[in-house]
PDB file of C-alpha atoms in Angstrom:
ATOM      1  CA  MET A  14      -7.651  14.386 -17.971  1.00  0.00           C
ATOM      2  CA  ASN A  15      -7.027  13.470 -14.330  1.00  0.00           C
ATOM      3  CA  ASP A  16      -9.167  10.401 -13.543  1.00  0.00           C
ATOM      4  CA  VAL A  17      -8.558  10.470  -9.768  1.00  0.00           C
ATOM      5  CA  PRO A  18      -9.851  13.511  -7.822  1.00  0.00           C
ATOM      6  CA  HIS A  19      -7.189  15.834  -6.420  1.00  0.00           C
ATOM      7  CA  LEU A  20      -4.230  13.829  -7.745  1.00  0.00           C
ATOM      8  CA  SER A  21      -1.678  15.957  -9.582  1.00  0.00           C
ATOM      9  CA  GLU A  22      -0.823  15.186 -13.182  1.00  0.00           C
ATOM     10  CA  ASP A  23       2.748  14.333 -12.136  1.00  0.00           C
ATOM     11  CA  ASP A  24       1.539  11.795  -9.569  1.00  0.00           C
ATOM     12  CA  LEU A  25      -0.925  10.405 -12.079  1.00  0.00           C
ATOM     13  CA  ARG A  26       1.864   9.885 -14.608  1.00  0.00           C
ATOM     14  CA  ILE A  27       3.915   8.055 -11.952  1.00  0.00           C
ATOM     15  CA  CYS A  28       0.981   5.738 -11.260  1.00  0.00           C
ATOM     16  CA  ARG A  29       0.295   5.020 -14.905  1.00  0.00           C
ATOM     17  CA  SER A  30       3.962   4.322 -15.524  1.00  0.00           C
ATOM     18  CA  ARG A  31       4.105   1.945 -12.553  1.00  0.00           C
ATOM     19  CA  ALA A  32       1.037   0.067 -13.772  1.00  0.00           C
ATOM     20  CA  GLN A  33       2.509  -0.289 -17.251  1.00  0.00           C
ATOM     21  CA  GLN A  34       5.740  -1.588 -15.736  1.00  0.00           C
ATOM     22  CA  LEU A  35       3.829  -4.194 -13.718  1.00  0.00           C
ATOM     23  CA  LEU A  36       2.005  -5.344 -16.841  1.00  0.00           C
ATOM     24  CA  ALA A  37       5.217  -5.544 -18.855  1.00  0.00           C
ATOM     25  CA  GLU A  38       7.131  -7.572 -16.246  1.00  0.00           C
ATOM     26  CA  ARG A  39       4.821 -10.559 -15.833  1.00  0.00           C
ATOM     27  CA  ALA A  40       5.434 -13.190 -13.165  1.00  0.00           C
ATOM     28  CA  SER A  41       7.672 -16.104 -14.091  1.00  0.00           C
ATOM     29  CA  GLN A  42       6.889 -19.719 -13.240  1.00  0.00           C
ATOM     30  CA  ALA A  43       9.493 -19.512 -10.467  1.00  0.00           C
ATOM     31  CA  ASP A  44       7.750 -16.392  -9.088  1.00  0.00           C
ATOM     32  CA  ILE A  45       4.402 -18.192  -9.094  1.00  0.00           C
ATOM     33  CA  ALA A  46       5.962 -21.211  -7.389  1.00  0.00           C
ATOM     34  CA  VAL A  47       7.598 -19.254  -4.583  1.00  0.00           C
ATOM     35  CA  VAL A  48       4.514 -17.087  -3.953  1.00  0.00           C
ATOM     36  CA  THR A  49       2.356 -20.213  -3.871  1.00  0.00           C
ATOM     37  CA  GLU A  50       4.695 -21.573  -1.211  1.00  0.00           C
ATOM     38  CA  GLN A  51       4.646 -18.271   0.698  1.00  0.00           C
ATOM     39  CA  LEU A  52       0.841 -18.101   0.745  1.00  0.00           C
ATOM     40  CA  GLY A  53       0.102 -21.811   0.924  1.00  0.00           C
ATOM     41  CA  ARG A  54      -2.178 -21.476  -2.093  1.00  0.00           C
ATOM     42  CA  TYR A  55      -2.168 -20.515  -5.757  1.00  0.00           C
ATOM     43  CA  PRO A  56      -1.995 -16.691  -6.038  1.00  0.00           C
ATOM     44  CA  ARG A  57      -5.183 -15.970  -7.967  1.00  0.00           C
ATOM     45  CA  GLY A  58      -5.114 -12.849 -10.096  1.00  0.00           C
ATOM     46  CA  PHE A  59      -1.308 -12.688  -9.904  1.00  0.00           C
ATOM     47  CA  ILE A  60       0.012 -10.200 -12.484  1.00  0.00           C
ATOM     48  CA  SER A  61       3.612  -9.650 -11.475  1.00  0.00           C
ATOM     49  CA  VAL A  62       6.022  -9.186  -8.606  1.00  0.00           C
ATOM     50  CA  ALA A  63       5.681  -5.629  -7.309  1.00  0.00           C
ATOM     51  CA  ALA A  64       8.616  -5.711  -4.887  1.00  0.00           C
ATOM     52  CA  ARG A  65      11.532  -8.094  -4.338  1.00  0.00           C
ATOM     53  CA  CYS A  66      14.222  -8.680  -1.757  1.00  0.00           C
ATOM     54  CA  GLN A  67      17.026  -6.412  -2.901  1.00  0.00           C
ATOM     55  CA  GLN A  68      19.601  -9.114  -2.191  1.00  0.00           C
ATOM     56  CA  CYS A  69      18.166 -12.387  -3.505  1.00  0.00           C
ATOM     57  CA  GLY A  70      15.246 -11.264  -5.690  1.00  0.00           C
ATOM     58  CA  THR A  71      12.593 -13.253  -3.835  1.00  0.00           C
ATOM     59  CA  PRO A  72       9.063 -11.779  -4.141  1.00  0.00           C
ATOM     60  CA  LEU A  73       7.952  -9.607  -1.235  1.00  0.00           C
ATOM     61  CA  VAL A  74       4.786  -8.112  -2.742  1.00  0.00           C
ATOM     62  CA  VAL A  75       2.645  -9.183  -5.681  1.00  0.00           C
ATOM     63  CA  ALA A  76       0.412  -7.096  -7.930  1.00  0.00           C
ATOM     64  CA  THR A  77      -3.075  -8.556  -8.323  1.00  0.00           C
ATOM     65  CA  ARG A  78      -5.633  -7.739 -10.994  1.00  0.00           C
ATOM     66  CA  PRO A  79      -8.830  -5.911  -9.961  1.00  0.00           C
ATOM     67  CA  LEU A  80     -11.116  -8.740 -11.099  1.00  0.00           C
ATOM     68  CA  ILE A  81     -10.044 -12.322 -10.427  1.00  0.00           C
ATOM     69  CA  THR A  82     -11.365 -14.741 -13.012  1.00  0.00           C
ATOM     70  CA  GLU A  83      -9.124 -17.806 -13.030  1.00  0.00           C
ATOM     71  CA  ARG A  84      -9.965 -20.889 -10.967  1.00  0.00           C
ATOM     72  CA  VAL A  85     -13.255 -19.413  -9.755  1.00  0.00           C
ATOM     73  CA  LYS A  86     -16.850 -19.948 -10.892  1.00  0.00           C
ATOM     74  CA  HIS A  87     -17.686 -16.261 -10.833  1.00  0.00           C
ATOM     75  CA  PRO A  88     -15.434 -13.192 -11.276  1.00  0.00           C
ATOM     76  CA  THR A  89     -14.360 -11.823  -7.904  1.00  0.00           C
ATOM     77  CA  PRO A  90     -13.594  -8.111  -7.328  1.00  0.00           C
ATOM     78  CA  PHE A  91     -10.270  -7.722  -5.511  1.00  0.00           C
ATOM     79  CA  PRO A  92      -9.379  -4.225  -4.280  1.00  0.00           C
ATOM     80  CA  THR A  93      -5.993  -5.150  -2.758  1.00  0.00           C
ATOM     81  CA  THR A  94      -3.770  -4.505  -5.752  1.00  0.00           C
ATOM     82  CA  PHE A  95      -0.552  -4.834  -3.739  1.00  0.00           C
ATOM     83  CA  TYR A  96      -0.513  -7.972  -1.592  1.00  0.00           C
ATOM     84  CA  LEU A  97       2.271  -8.583   0.938  1.00  0.00           C
ATOM     85  CA  THR A  98       3.509 -12.182   0.582  1.00  0.00           C
ATOM     86  CA  SER A  99       6.907 -12.287   2.324  1.00  0.00           C
ATOM     87  CA  PRO A 100       6.497 -14.343   5.523  1.00  0.00           C
ATOM     88  CA  GLU A 101       9.163 -12.225   7.202  1.00  0.00           C
ATOM     89  CA  ALA A 102       7.421  -8.959   6.303  1.00  0.00           C
ATOM     90  CA  VAL A 103       4.008 -10.320   7.289  1.00  0.00           C
ATOM     91  CA  LYS A 104       5.335 -11.394  10.688  1.00  0.00           C
ATOM     92  CA  ALA A 105       7.046  -8.039  11.284  1.00  0.00           C
ATOM     93  CA  ALA A 106       3.854  -6.124  10.405  1.00  0.00           C
ATOM     94  CA  SER A 107       1.849  -8.367  12.730  1.00  0.00           C
ATOM     95  CA  HIS A 108       4.265  -7.630  15.567  1.00  0.00           C
ATOM     96  CA  LEU A 109       3.793  -3.876  15.050  1.00  0.00           C
ATOM     97  CA  GLU A 110       0.022  -4.277  15.043  1.00  0.00           C
ATOM     98  CA  SER A 111       0.056  -6.326  18.269  1.00  0.00           C
ATOM     99  CA  ALA A 112       2.242  -3.637  19.872  1.00  0.00           C
ATOM    100  CA  GLY A 113      -0.462  -1.027  19.262  1.00  0.00           C
ATOM    101  CA  VAL A 114       1.370   0.918  16.573  1.00  0.00           C
ATOM    102  CA  MET A 115      -1.785   1.182  14.437  1.00  0.00           C
ATOM    103  CA  VAL A 116      -3.514   3.249  17.131  1.00  0.00           C
ATOM    104  CA  GLU A 117      -0.633   5.711  17.177  1.00  0.00           C
ATOM    105  CA  LEU A 118      -0.489   5.962  13.390  1.00  0.00           C
ATOM    106  CA  GLN A 119      -4.259   6.362  13.215  1.00  0.00           C
ATOM    107  CA  GLU A 120      -3.999   9.443  15.421  1.00  0.00           C
ATOM    108  CA  LEU A 121      -1.221  10.869  13.261  1.00  0.00           C
ATOM    109  CA  TYR A 122      -2.524  10.086   9.770  1.00  0.00           C
ATOM    110  CA  GLY A 123      -6.191   9.070   9.971  1.00  0.00           C
ATOM    111  CA  GLU A 124      -9.332  11.082  10.387  1.00  0.00           C
ATOM    112  CA  GLU A 125      -8.358  11.890  13.989  1.00  0.00           C
ATOM    113  CA  ALA A 126      -5.545  14.039  12.583  1.00  0.00           C
ATOM    114  CA  THR A 127      -8.144  16.598  11.467  1.00  0.00           C
ATOM    115  CA  ALA A 128     -10.297  16.483  14.603  1.00  0.00           C
ATOM    116  CA  GLY A 129      -8.762  19.611  16.107  1.00  0.00           C
ATOM    117  CA  GLU A 130      -9.181  21.804  13.054  1.00  0.00           C
ATOM    118  CA  ALA A 131     -12.264  23.581  14.377  1.00  0.00           C
ATOM    119  CA  ALA A 132     -10.687  24.021  17.790  1.00  0.00           C
ATOM    120  CA  ALA A 133      -7.566  25.498  16.219  1.00  0.00           C
ATOM    121  CA  ALA A 134      -9.661  27.957  14.239  1.00  0.00           C
ATOM    122  CA  GLN A 135     -11.475  28.994  17.402  1.00  0.00           C
ATOM    123  CA  ALA A 136      -8.175  29.356  19.235  1.00  0.00           C
ATOM    124  CA  SER A 137      -6.960  31.803  16.607  1.00  0.00           C
ATOM    125  CA  GLY A 138      -9.246  34.383  18.153  1.00  0.00           C
ATOM    126  CA  ALA A 139      -7.793  33.957  21.661  1.00  0.00           C
ATOM    127  CA  ALA A 140      -6.454  36.846  23.712  1.00  0.00           C
ATOM    128  CA  ALA A 141      -3.012  38.269  22.938  1.00  0.00           C
ATOM    129  CA  SER A 142      -1.651  36.816  26.172  1.00  0.00           C
ATOM    130  CA  ASP A 143      -2.301  33.355  24.785  1.00  0.00           C
ATOM    131  CA  ALA A 144      -0.654  34.112  21.453  1.00  0.00           C
ATOM    132  CA  VAL A 145       2.358  31.795  21.892  1.00  0.00           C
ATOM    133  CA  GLU A 146       0.238  28.850  23.024  1.00  0.00           C
ATOM    134  CA  THR A 147      -2.162  29.451  20.150  1.00  0.00           C
ATOM    135  CA  ALA A 148       0.687  29.572  17.626  1.00  0.00           C
ATOM    136  CA  ASP A 149       2.089  26.279  18.931  1.00  0.00           C
ATOM    137  CA  SER A 150      -1.343  24.664  18.721  1.00  0.00           C
ATOM    138  CA  GLY A 151      -1.843  25.952  15.204  1.00  0.00           C
ATOM    139  CA  GLU A 152       1.555  24.641  14.104  1.00  0.00           C
ATOM    140  CA  ALA A 153       0.837  21.180  15.538  1.00  0.00           C
ATOM    141  CA  GLN A 154      -2.552  21.118  13.856  1.00  0.00           C
ATOM    142  CA  GLY A 155      -0.943  22.109  10.577  1.00  0.00           C
ATOM    143  CA  ASP A 156       1.405  19.130  10.887  1.00  0.00           C
ATOM    144  CA  ASN A 157      -1.567  16.834  11.526  1.00  0.00           C
ATOM    145  CA  LEU A 158      -3.409  18.129   8.487  1.00  0.00           C
ATOM    146  CA  GLU A 159      -0.349  17.727   6.282  1.00  0.00           C
ATOM    147  CA  ARG A 160       0.158  14.121   7.419  1.00  0.00           C
ATOM    148  CA  HIS A 161      -3.483  13.358   6.704  1.00  0.00           C
ATOM    149  CA  ARG A 162      -3.215  15.011   3.292  1.00  0.00           C
ATOM    150  CA  GLN A 163      -0.274  12.733   2.468  1.00  0.00           C
ATOM    151  CA  TYR A 164      -2.309   9.702   3.508  1.00  0.00           C
ATOM    152  CA  VAL A 165      -5.211  10.776   1.282  1.00  0.00           C
ATOM    153  CA  CYS A 166      -2.758  11.204  -1.594  1.00  0.00           C
ATOM    154  CA  ALA A 167      -1.475   7.660  -1.003  1.00  0.00           C
ATOM    155  CA  HIS A 168      -5.053   6.396  -1.273  1.00  0.00           C
ATOM    156  CA  GLU A 169      -5.560   8.246  -4.537  1.00  0.00           C
ATOM    157  CA  MET A 170      -2.295   6.934  -5.989  1.00  0.00           C
ATOM    158  CA  TYR A 171      -3.351   3.413  -5.075  1.00  0.00           C
ATOM    159  CA  LEU A 172      -6.591   3.939  -7.015  1.00  0.00           C
ATOM    160  CA  ALA A 173      -4.736   5.453  -9.970  1.00  0.00           C
ATOM    161  CA  VAL A 174      -2.499   2.395 -10.391  1.00  0.00           C
ATOM    162  CA  ARG A 175      -5.480   0.074 -10.161  1.00  0.00           C
ATOM    163  CA  ASN A 176      -7.454   2.191 -12.624  1.00  0.00           C
ATOM    164  CA  GLU A 177      -4.690   1.784 -15.186  1.00  0.00           C
ATOM    165  CA  LEU A 178      -4.446  -1.959 -14.584  1.00  0.00           C
ATOM    166  CA  ALA A 179      -8.218  -2.302 -14.920  1.00  0.00           C
ATOM    167  CA  ARG A 180      -8.234  -0.296 -18.141  1.00  0.00           C
ATOM    168  CA  GLU A 181      -5.464  -2.376 -19.711  1.00  0.00           C
ATOM    169  CA  LEU A 182      -6.865  -5.720 -18.540  1.00  0.00           C
ATOM    170  CA  GLY A 183     -10.518  -4.906 -19.235  1.00  0.00           C
ATOM    171  CA  ASP A 184     -11.491  -5.534 -15.603  1.00  0.00           C
ATOM    172  CA  SER A 185     -14.599  -3.998 -14.066  1.00  0.00           C
ATOM    173  CA  GLN A 186     -14.224  -2.021 -10.842  1.00  0.00           C
ATOM    174  CA  GLU A 187     -17.901  -1.354 -10.231  1.00  0.00           C
ATOM    175  CA  HIS A 188     -17.891  -3.155  -6.866  1.00  0.00           C
ATOM    176  CA  ILE A 189     -14.652  -1.624  -5.565  1.00  0.00           C
ATOM    177  CA  LEU A 190     -14.840   1.983  -6.756  1.00  0.00           C
ATOM    178  CA  ASN A 191     -12.945   4.341  -4.417  1.00  0.00           C
ATOM    179  CA  ILE A 192     -11.873   1.403  -2.211  1.00  0.00           C
ATOM    180  CA  SER A 193      -8.119   1.057  -1.827  1.00  0.00           C
ATOM    181  CA  ALA A 194      -6.532  -0.927   1.024  1.00  0.00           C
ATOM    182  CA  GLY A 195      -5.391  -0.799   4.621  1.00  0.00           C
ATOM    183  CA  GLY A 196      -8.176   1.564   5.693  1.00  0.00           C
ATOM    184  CA  MET A 197      -7.049   4.470   3.508  1.00  0.00           C
ATOM    185  CA  PRO A 198      -7.831   7.339   3.410  1.00  0.00           C
ATOM    186  CA  THR A 199      -9.465   7.703   6.849  1.00  0.00           C
ATOM    187  CA  ARG A 200      -8.353   4.691   8.890  1.00  0.00           C
ATOM    188  CA  VAL A 201      -5.158   2.758   9.607  1.00  0.00           C
ATOM    189  CA  LYS A 202      -6.590  -0.760   9.667  1.00  0.00           C
ATOM    190  CA  CYS A 203      -4.003  -3.102   8.139  1.00  0.00           C
ATOM    191  CA  LEU A 204      -0.270  -2.467   8.210  1.00  0.00           C
ATOM    192  CA  HIS A 205       0.306  -5.465   5.920  1.00  0.00           C
ATOM    193  CA  ALA A 206      -1.538  -3.729   3.075  1.00  0.00           C
ATOM    194  CA  LEU A 207       0.101  -0.359   3.733  1.00  0.00           C
ATOM    195  CA  VAL A 208       3.586  -1.871   3.897  1.00  0.00           C
ATOM    196  CA  GLY A 209       2.853  -3.725   0.656  1.00  0.00           C
ATOM    197  CA  HIS A 210       1.910  -0.445  -1.019  1.00  0.00           C
ATOM    198  CA  ALA A 211       5.036   1.290   0.269  1.00  0.00           C
ATOM    199  CA  LEU A 212       7.293  -1.507  -0.975  1.00  0.00           C
ATOM    200  CA  ALA A 213       5.586  -1.648  -4.360  1.00  0.00           C
ATOM    201  CA  MET A 214       5.690   2.103  -5.021  1.00  0.00           C
ATOM    202  CA  GLY A 215       8.920   3.058  -3.258  1.00  0.00           C
ATOM    203  CA  PRO A 216       9.574   5.631  -0.511  1.00  0.00           C
ATOM    204  CA  GLY A 217       7.549   8.822  -0.358  1.00  0.00           C
ATOM    205  CA  VAL A 218       4.197   7.501  -1.601  1.00  0.00           C
ATOM    206  CA  ASN A 219       2.580   5.899   1.442  1.00  0.00           C
ATOM    207  CA  PRO A 220       3.655   7.664   4.654  1.00  0.00           C
ATOM    208  CA  VAL A 221       2.149   5.063   6.994  1.00  0.00           C
ATOM    209  CA  GLY A 222       3.743   2.192   5.097  1.00  0.00           C
ATOM    210  CA  ASP A 223       7.072   4.029   5.108  1.00  0.00           C
ATOM    211  CA  GLU A 224       6.820   4.609   8.867  1.00  0.00           C
ATOM    212  CA  ALA A 225       5.972   0.958   9.491  1.00  0.00           C
ATOM    213  CA  LEU A 226       8.961  -0.162   7.410  1.00  0.00           C
ATOM    214  CA  HIS A 227      11.215   2.128   9.423  1.00  0.00           C
ATOM    215  CA  ARG A 228       9.941   0.676  12.692  1.00  0.00           C
ATOM    216  CA  MET A 229      10.374  -2.947  11.581  1.00  0.00           C
ATOM    217  CA  LYS A 230      13.920  -2.623  10.157  1.00  0.00           C
ATOM    218  CA  HIS A 231      15.352  -4.727  12.971  1.00  0.00           C
ATOM    219  CA  GLU A 232      13.122  -7.592  11.853  1.00  0.00           C
ATOM    220  CA  PHE A 233      12.438  -6.972   8.163  1.00  0.00           C
ATOM    221  CA  ASP A 234      14.260  -4.792   5.652  1.00  0.00           C
ATOM    222  CA  PRO A 235      14.011  -5.228   1.863  1.00  0.00           C
ATOM    223  CA  ALA A 236      17.705  -4.351   1.617  1.00  0.00           C
ATOM    224  CA  VAL A 237      18.726  -7.121   4.053  1.00  0.00           C
ATOM    225  CA  CYS A 238      18.040 -10.711   3.014  1.00  0.00           C
ATOM    226  CA  ARG A 239      16.323 -12.708   5.740  1.00  0.00           C
ATOM    227  CA  CYS A 240      14.282 -14.763   3.259  1.00  0.00           C
ATOM    228  CA  THR A 241      13.639 -18.366   4.288  1.00  0.00           C
ATOM    229  CA  LEU A 242      12.198 -19.058   0.832  1.00  0.00           C
ATOM    230  CA  LYS A 243      14.344 -17.980  -2.099  1.00  0.00           C
ATOM    231  CA  VAL A 244      13.196 -17.687  -5.684  1.00  0.00           C
ATOM    232  CA  ALA A 245      16.510 -19.174  -6.853  1.00  0.00           C
ATOM    233  CA  ASP A 246      15.495 -22.478  -5.261  1.00  0.00           C
ATOM    234  CA  PHE A 247      12.486 -22.630  -7.573  1.00  0.00           C
ATOM    235  CA  GLU A 248      14.448 -21.857 -10.728  1.00  0.00           C
ATOM    236  CA  ARG A 249      16.416 -25.103 -10.707  1.00  0.00           C
TER     237      ARG A 249
END
């Protein structure tokens, strides 16, 4: 049975498979060491590396369990399953945010993308002389709705992976139900989280993360090694 509303069975299988892969490929001591250096602290709740530099293998994103229990007095709910750790990726995402890219992406993918739906419906009854303009408006609105639908799907896939991790690890999600990351599914609030999701799941899952990665290629690209910290240095 589909445990995430609206998510197709195919997408749900992809999410469950990804979660099982993350659980099977646990972080090594070298991974923990390099991520600790990247973050400046021990990575609590660290399950495994969710994305690596394609050239040197250094962690870019880590997968974190839904309920952090180690090194804390009380269990801490943690909704951000995919956490961007690469200093180069973090800096590139910050540069996009400071350039105002989030505002643009919010208009394309967030709740604003559906704001004209009622107006488009009203325009459909316009006079025949306005038919071309109405058709163009309707087409643009259809694009907006499709982009928003993709963003909602990304949110649901995020939840599906975390649901599987929680089920396998026995972690409660009662305090983070329906909360994903980065502002999904209505807002674009944190490109770091959305880029982390895109890197962890691969192209075609998170459209905002994919778009951010495209725009930062000159500064960060998982296929081009610009890593100042390398996991190989921690394996010696």
